[in-house]
């Protein structure tokens, strides 16, 4: 028996099927098993330690960052509604920009739309008001013209200030013209042409005696001037609508600070 045992052990060692490369996958070597299990334990421990470190770093960063820099994973209903309306506004404004460039569907009418927009610029209106003020010889006419000049200057200052605060660009990448730079109408919100047209139409309707056809034409002119800015791609629809609202508010402001005839005469004498 003792001699047979060494012989059987030698036979097992010489048998190629008992070598490591021929062992079944279901019966791996004990050494490999132990090394693999130890490797798995070490990797799991290292992964757990790394995850804890990452969580600690994220907590520190979230504590350091202000709330507005953190991502809002659950936006409010107001935020969703606002973003949806903003997307609709941009989409509709781009579709209505039929004269944005020469290749647009109404590109041939771009010159006429630009000419209509010039009638709403502040510089021609200020220059025309000054000329009429110089030629006016009545106290009532000078009073109305001085307050109209005040309204035009207030419109330029208020719209320029609001545009600098909002800094919203138009639906198309169109550079402002020379008159736009002179009136500081370089951004989209609110539309300066729309606010000026609304303010002027309301001013003339209140302080000038006009026939009904002229009153209707005056309102139509203000609407056409406002929406012509959408057609050439300079403003969004909401920019024009807000411009109409601000124009009406500017008219109400001028009515509150209306300069009397004596004040106007004193200013004209100084000038």
CSV table of C-alpha atoms in Angstrom, one decimal:
chain,number,residue,atom,x,y,z
A,1,UNK,CA,0.0,0.0,0.0
A,2,UNK,CA,2.7,2.6,0.8
A,3,UNK,CA,4.4,1.9,-2.5
A,4,UNK,CA,1.2,2.2,-4.5
A,5,UNK,CA,0.3,5.6,-3.1
A,6,UNK,CA,3.5,7.3,-4.4
A,7,UNK,CA,2.9,5.6,-7.8
A,8,UNK,CA,-0.7,6.9,-8.0
A,9,UNK,CA,0.4,10.4,-7.1
A,10,UNK,CA,3.1,10.3,-9.8
A,11,UNK,CA,0.5,9.1,-12.3
A,12,UNK,CA,-1.8,12.0,-11.3
A,13,UNK,CA,1.0,14.5,-11.8
A,14,UNK,CA,1.9,13.1,-15.2
A,15,UNK,CA,-1.7,13.0,-16.4
A,16,UNK,CA,-2.2,16.0,-18.7
A,17,UNK,CA,-5.9,16.2,-17.9
A,18,UNK,CA,-5.0,17.1,-14.3
A,19,UNK,CA,-3.0,20.1,-15.4
A,20,UNK,CA,-4.3,23.7,-14.7
A,21,UNK,CA,-5.0,24.4,-18.4
A,22,UNK,CA,-7.3,21.4,-18.8
A,23,UNK,CA,-9.3,21.8,-15.5
A,24,UNK,CA,-13.0,22.4,-15.8
A,25,UNK,CA,-14.3,25.9,-15.4
A,26,UNK,CA,-16.7,24.6,-12.8
A,27,UNK,CA,-13.8,23.4,-10.7
A,28,UNK,CA,-11.1,26.2,-10.7
A,29,UNK,CA,-7.9,26.0,-8.7
A,30,UNK,CA,-8.1,26.9,-5.1
A,31,UNK,CA,-5.3,29.4,-5.5
A,32,UNK,CA,-7.1,31.2,-8.3
A,33,UNK,CA,-10.3,31.1,-6.3
A,34,UNK,CA,-8.6,32.7,-3.4
A,35,UNK,CA,-6.8,35.3,-5.5
A,36,UNK,CA,-10.0,36.2,-7.3
A,37,UNK,CA,-12.1,36.5,-4.1
A,38,UNK,CA,-9.4,38.7,-2.5
A,39,UNK,CA,-9.3,40.8,-5.7
A,40,UNK,CA,-13.0,41.2,-5.7
A,41,UNK,CA,-13.1,42.2,-2.0
A,42,UNK,CA,-10.3,44.7,-2.6
A,43,UNK,CA,-12.0,46.2,-5.7
A,44,UNK,CA,-15.4,46.4,-3.9
A,45,UNK,CA,-13.7,48.1,-0.9
A,46,UNK,CA,-11.9,50.5,-3.2
A,47,UNK,CA,-15.1,51.3,-5.1
A,48,UNK,CA,-17.0,51.9,-1.8
A,49,UNK,CA,-14.2,54.2,-0.6
A,50,UNK,CA,-14.2,56.1,-3.9
A,51,UNK,CA,-18.0,56.5,-3.9
A,52,UNK,CA,-17.8,57.9,-0.3
A,53,UNK,CA,-15.1,60.3,-1.4
A,54,UNK,CA,-17.2,61.4,-4.4
A,55,UNK,CA,-20.3,61.9,-2.3
A,56,UNK,CA,-18.3,63.9,0.2
A,57,UNK,CA,-16.9,66.1,-2.6
A,58,UNK,CA,-20.4,66.7,-4.1
A,59,UNK,CA,-21.8,67.6,-0.7
A,60,UNK,CA,-19.0,70.1,-0.2
A,61,UNK,CA,-19.5,71.6,-3.6
A,62,UNK,CA,-23.3,71.9,-3.1
A,63,UNK,CA,-22.7,73.6,0.2
A,64,UNK,CA,-20.3,76.1,-1.4
A,65,UNK,CA,-22.4,76.8,-4.6
A,66,UNK,CA,-25.4,79.2,-4.4
A,67,UNK,CA,-28.8,77.9,-5.1
A,68,UNK,CA,-29.1,79.5,-8.5
A,69,UNK,CA,-26.0,77.6,-9.8
A,70,UNK,CA,-27.5,74.2,-8.9
A,71,UNK,CA,-29.6,72.3,-11.5
A,72,UNK,CA,-33.3,72.3,-10.9
A,73,UNK,CA,-34.3,68.7,-11.6
A,74,UNK,CA,-38.0,69.5,-10.8
A,75,UNK,CA,-38.9,72.8,-12.4
A,76,UNK,CA,-42.1,74.5,-11.3
A,77,UNK,CA,-45.2,74.7,-13.4
A,78,UNK,CA,-44.6,78.4,-13.9
A,79,UNK,CA,-41.1,77.7,-15.3
A,80,UNK,CA,-42.4,75.1,-17.7
A,81,UNK,CA,-45.3,77.4,-18.9
A,82,UNK,CA,-42.8,80.3,-19.3
A,83,UNK,CA,-40.4,78.3,-21.4
A,84,UNK,CA,-43.2,76.9,-23.5
A,85,UNK,CA,-44.5,80.4,-24.3
A,86,UNK,CA,-41.0,81.6,-25.0
A,87,UNK,CA,-40.4,78.7,-27.5
A,88,UNK,CA,-43.8,79.5,-29.2
A,89,UNK,CA,-42.9,83.2,-29.4
A,90,UNK,CA,-39.5,82.4,-31.0
A,91,UNK,CA,-41.0,79.9,-33.5
A,92,UNK,CA,-43.9,82.2,-34.6
A,93,UNK,CA,-41.5,85.2,-34.9
A,94,UNK,CA,-39.2,83.3,-37.2
A,95,UNK,CA,-42.1,82.2,-39.3
A,96,UNK,CA,-43.4,85.8,-39.6
A,97,UNK,CA,-39.9,87.1,-40.5
A,98,UNK,CA,-40.8,86.9,-44.2
A,99,UNK,CA,-38.6,89.9,-45.1
A,100,UNK,CA,-35.6,89.0,-42.8
A,101,UNK,CA,-33.3,88.8,-45.9
A,102,UNK,CA,-33.4,88.8,-49.7
A,103,UNK,CA,-33.8,85.1,-49.8
A,104,UNK,CA,-36.9,85.1,-47.7
A,105,UNK,CA,-40.4,84.5,-49.2
A,106,UNK,CA,-41.1,88.3,-49.2
A,107,UNK,CA,-37.6,89.4,-49.7
A,108,UNK,CA,-38.6,91.8,-52.6
A,109,UNK,CA,-40.7,93.8,-50.2
A,110,UNK,CA,-37.9,94.4,-47.7
A,111,UNK,CA,-37.2,97.9,-49.0
A,112,UNK,CA,-40.9,98.9,-48.5
A,113,UNK,CA,-41.0,97.4,-45.0
A,114,UNK,CA,-37.8,99.3,-44.1
A,115,UNK,CA,-39.3,102.5,-45.4
A,116,UNK,CA,-42.3,101.9,-43.2
A,117,UNK,CA,-40.0,101.3,-40.3
A,118,UNK,CA,-38.3,104.7,-40.8
A,119,UNK,CA,-41.6,106.4,-40.2
A,120,UNK,CA,-41.3,105.1,-36.6
A,121,UNK,CA,-37.7,106.1,-35.9
A,122,UNK,CA,-37.1,108.6,-33.2
A,123,UNK,CA,-34.6,110.9,-35.0
A,124,UNK,CA,-37.0,112.0,-37.8
A,125,UNK,CA,-39.7,112.6,-35.3
A,126,UNK,CA,-37.5,114.7,-33.0
A,127,UNK,CA,-36.1,116.7,-36.0
A,128,UNK,CA,-39.7,117.3,-37.3
A,129,UNK,CA,-40.9,118.4,-33.9
A,130,UNK,CA,-38.0,120.9,-33.6
A,131,UNK,CA,-38.7,122.3,-37.0
A,132,UNK,CA,-42.5,122.7,-36.3
A,133,UNK,CA,-41.6,124.3,-32.9
A,134,UNK,CA,-39.4,126.9,-34.5
A,135,UNK,CA,-42.1,127.8,-37.1
A,136,UNK,CA,-45.0,127.7,-34.6
A,137,UNK,CA,-46.4,131.1,-33.5
A,138,UNK,CA,-49.3,130.1,-31.2
A,139,UNK,CA,-49.0,129.4,-27.5
A,140,UNK,CA,-51.2,126.3,-27.8
A,141,UNK,CA,-49.1,124.9,-30.6
A,142,UNK,CA,-45.9,125.5,-28.8
A,143,UNK,CA,-47.2,123.8,-25.7
A,144,UNK,CA,-48.3,120.7,-27.5
A,145,UNK,CA,-45.0,120.5,-29.4
A,146,UNK,CA,-42.9,121.0,-26.3
A,147,UNK,CA,-44.7,118.2,-24.6
A,148,UNK,CA,-44.4,116.0,-27.7
A,149,UNK,CA,-40.6,116.6,-27.7
A,150,UNK,CA,-40.5,115.6,-24.0
A,151,UNK,CA,-42.5,112.4,-24.8
A,152,UNK,CA,-40.1,111.5,-27.6
A,153,UNK,CA,-37.0,112.0,-25.4
A,154,UNK,CA,-38.5,110.0,-22.6
A,155,UNK,CA,-39.3,107.2,-25.0
A,156,UNK,CA,-35.7,107.0,-26.2
A,157,UNK,CA,-34.3,107.0,-22.6
A,158,UNK,CA,-36.8,104.5,-21.2
A,159,UNK,CA,-36.6,102.0,-24.1
A,160,UNK,CA,-32.8,102.2,-24.2
A,161,UNK,CA,-32.6,101.6,-20.5
A,162,UNK,CA,-35.0,98.6,-20.7
A,163,UNK,CA,-33.1,97.1,-23.6
A,164,UNK,CA,-29.8,97.4,-21.8
A,165,UNK,CA,-31.4,95.5,-18.8
A,166,UNK,CA,-33.0,92.8,-20.9
A,167,UNK,CA,-30.3,92.4,-23.6
A,168,UNK,CA,-32.6,90.2,-25.6
A,169,UNK,CA,-31.6,89.6,-29.3
A,170,UNK,CA,-33.9,89.3,-32.2
A,171,UNK,CA,-35.0,86.1,-33.9
A,172,UNK,CA,-32.5,86.7,-36.7
A,173,UNK,CA,-28.9,87.9,-36.6
A,174,UNK,CA,-29.5,91.3,-38.2
A,175,UNK,CA,-27.3,94.3,-37.5
A,176,UNK,CA,-29.0,97.5,-36.4
A,177,UNK,CA,-29.0,100.5,-38.7
A,178,UNK,CA,-27.5,103.9,-38.2
A,179,UNK,CA,-30.7,105.4,-36.9
A,180,UNK,CA,-31.0,102.5,-34.5
A,181,UNK,CA,-27.6,103.3,-33.0
A,182,UNK,CA,-28.5,107.0,-32.8
A,183,UNK,CA,-31.6,106.2,-30.8
A,184,UNK,CA,-29.9,103.4,-28.9
A,185,UNK,CA,-32.4,100.8,-30.2
A,186,UNK,CA,-29.9,98.0,-30.5
A,187,UNK,CA,-31.6,95.1,-28.7
A,188,UNK,CA,-35.0,93.5,-29.2
A,189,UNK,CA,-37.0,93.9,-26.0
A,190,UNK,CA,-39.0,96.1,-26.0
A,191,UNK,CA,-39.5,97.2,-29.6
A,192,UNK,CA,-38.7,100.9,-29.7
A,193,UNK,CA,-40.6,101.5,-32.9
A,194,UNK,CA,-43.7,99.9,-31.4
A,195,UNK,CA,-43.5,101.9,-28.2
A,196,UNK,CA,-43.0,105.2,-30.2
A,197,UNK,CA,-45.8,104.5,-32.6
A,198,UNK,CA,-48.2,103.7,-29.8
A,199,UNK,CA,-47.2,106.7,-27.8
A,200,UNK,CA,-47.5,109.1,-30.8
A,201,UNK,CA,-50.8,107.7,-32.0
A,202,UNK,CA,-52.3,108.1,-28.5
A,203,UNK,CA,-50.8,111.6,-28.2
A,204,UNK,CA,-52.3,112.8,-31.5
A,205,UNK,CA,-55.6,111.2,-30.8
A,206,UNK,CA,-55.9,113.1,-27.5
A,207,UNK,CA,-54.4,116.5,-28.5
A,208,UNK,CA,-55.3,116.9,-32.1
A,209,UNK,CA,-58.7,117.3,-33.7
A,210,UNK,CA,-58.8,114.7,-36.4
A,211,UNK,CA,-61.5,113.2,-38.6
A,212,UNK,CA,-62.6,109.6,-38.0
A,213,UNK,CA,-60.8,108.3,-41.2
A,214,UNK,CA,-57.6,110.0,-40.0
A,215,UNK,CA,-57.9,108.5,-36.6
A,216,UNK,CA,-58.4,105.0,-38.0
A,217,UNK,CA,-55.4,105.5,-40.3
A,218,UNK,CA,-53.3,106.7,-37.3
A,219,UNK,CA,-54.1,103.5,-35.4
A,220,UNK,CA,-53.4,101.3,-38.4
A,221,UNK,CA,-50.1,103.1,-39.0
A,222,UNK,CA,-49.0,102.3,-35.4
A,223,UNK,CA,-49.9,98.6,-35.8
A,224,UNK,CA,-48.1,98.4,-39.2
A,225,UNK,CA,-45.0,100.0,-37.9
A,226,UNK,CA,-44.9,97.6,-34.9
A,227,UNK,CA,-45.4,94.4,-36.8
A,228,UNK,CA,-43.1,95.5,-39.7
A,229,UNK,CA,-40.3,95.0,-37.2
A,230,UNK,CA,-41.3,91.4,-36.9
A,231,UNK,CA,-41.4,91.0,-40.6
A,232,UNK,CA,-37.9,92.1,-41.1
A,233,UNK,CA,-36.6,89.9,-38.3
A,234,UNK,CA,-35.5,92.6,-35.8
A,235,UNK,CA,-38.0,91.8,-33.0
A,236,UNK,CA,-40.2,89.0,-31.6
A,237,UNK,CA,-43.9,89.2,-31.3
A,238,UNK,CA,-43.7,89.7,-27.6
A,239,UNK,CA,-41.2,92.5,-28.1
A,240,UNK,CA,-43.7,94.4,-30.2
A,241,UNK,CA,-46.7,93.8,-27.9
A,242,UNK,CA,-44.7,94.9,-24.9
A,243,UNK,CA,-43.6,98.0,-26.9
A,244,UNK,CA,-47.2,98.9,-27.4
A,245,UNK,CA,-47.8,98.6,-23.7
A,246,UNK,CA,-44.8,100.7,-22.8
A,247,UNK,CA,-45.8,103.3,-25.3
A,248,UNK,CA,-49.2,103.7,-23.7
A,249,UNK,CA,-47.6,103.9,-20.2
A,250,UNK,CA,-45.2,106.6,-21.5
A,251,UNK,CA,-48.2,108.6,-22.8
A,252,UNK,CA,-49.8,108.3,-19.4
A,253,UNK,CA,-46.5,109.5,-17.8
A,254,UNK,CA,-46.3,112.5,-20.1
A,255,UNK,CA,-50.0,113.4,-19.2
A,256,UNK,CA,-49.0,113.3,-15.5
A,257,UNK,CA,-46.0,115.6,-16.0
A,258,UNK,CA,-47.6,117.8,-18.6
A,259,UNK,CA,-45.8,121.1,-19.0
A,260,UNK,CA,-48.0,124.2,-18.9
A,261,UNK,CA,-47.9,127.0,-21.4
A,262,UNK,CA,-45.8,129.3,-19.1
A,263,UNK,CA,-43.2,126.5,-18.5
A,264,UNK,CA,-43.0,125.9,-22.2
A,265,UNK,CA,-42.5,129.6,-22.9
A,266,UNK,CA,-39.8,129.8,-20.3
A,267,UNK,CA,-38.0,126.8,-21.9
A,268,UNK,CA,-38.3,128.3,-25.4
A,269,UNK,CA,-36.9,131.7,-24.2
A,270,UNK,CA,-33.9,129.9,-22.7
A,271,UNK,CA,-33.4,127.9,-25.8
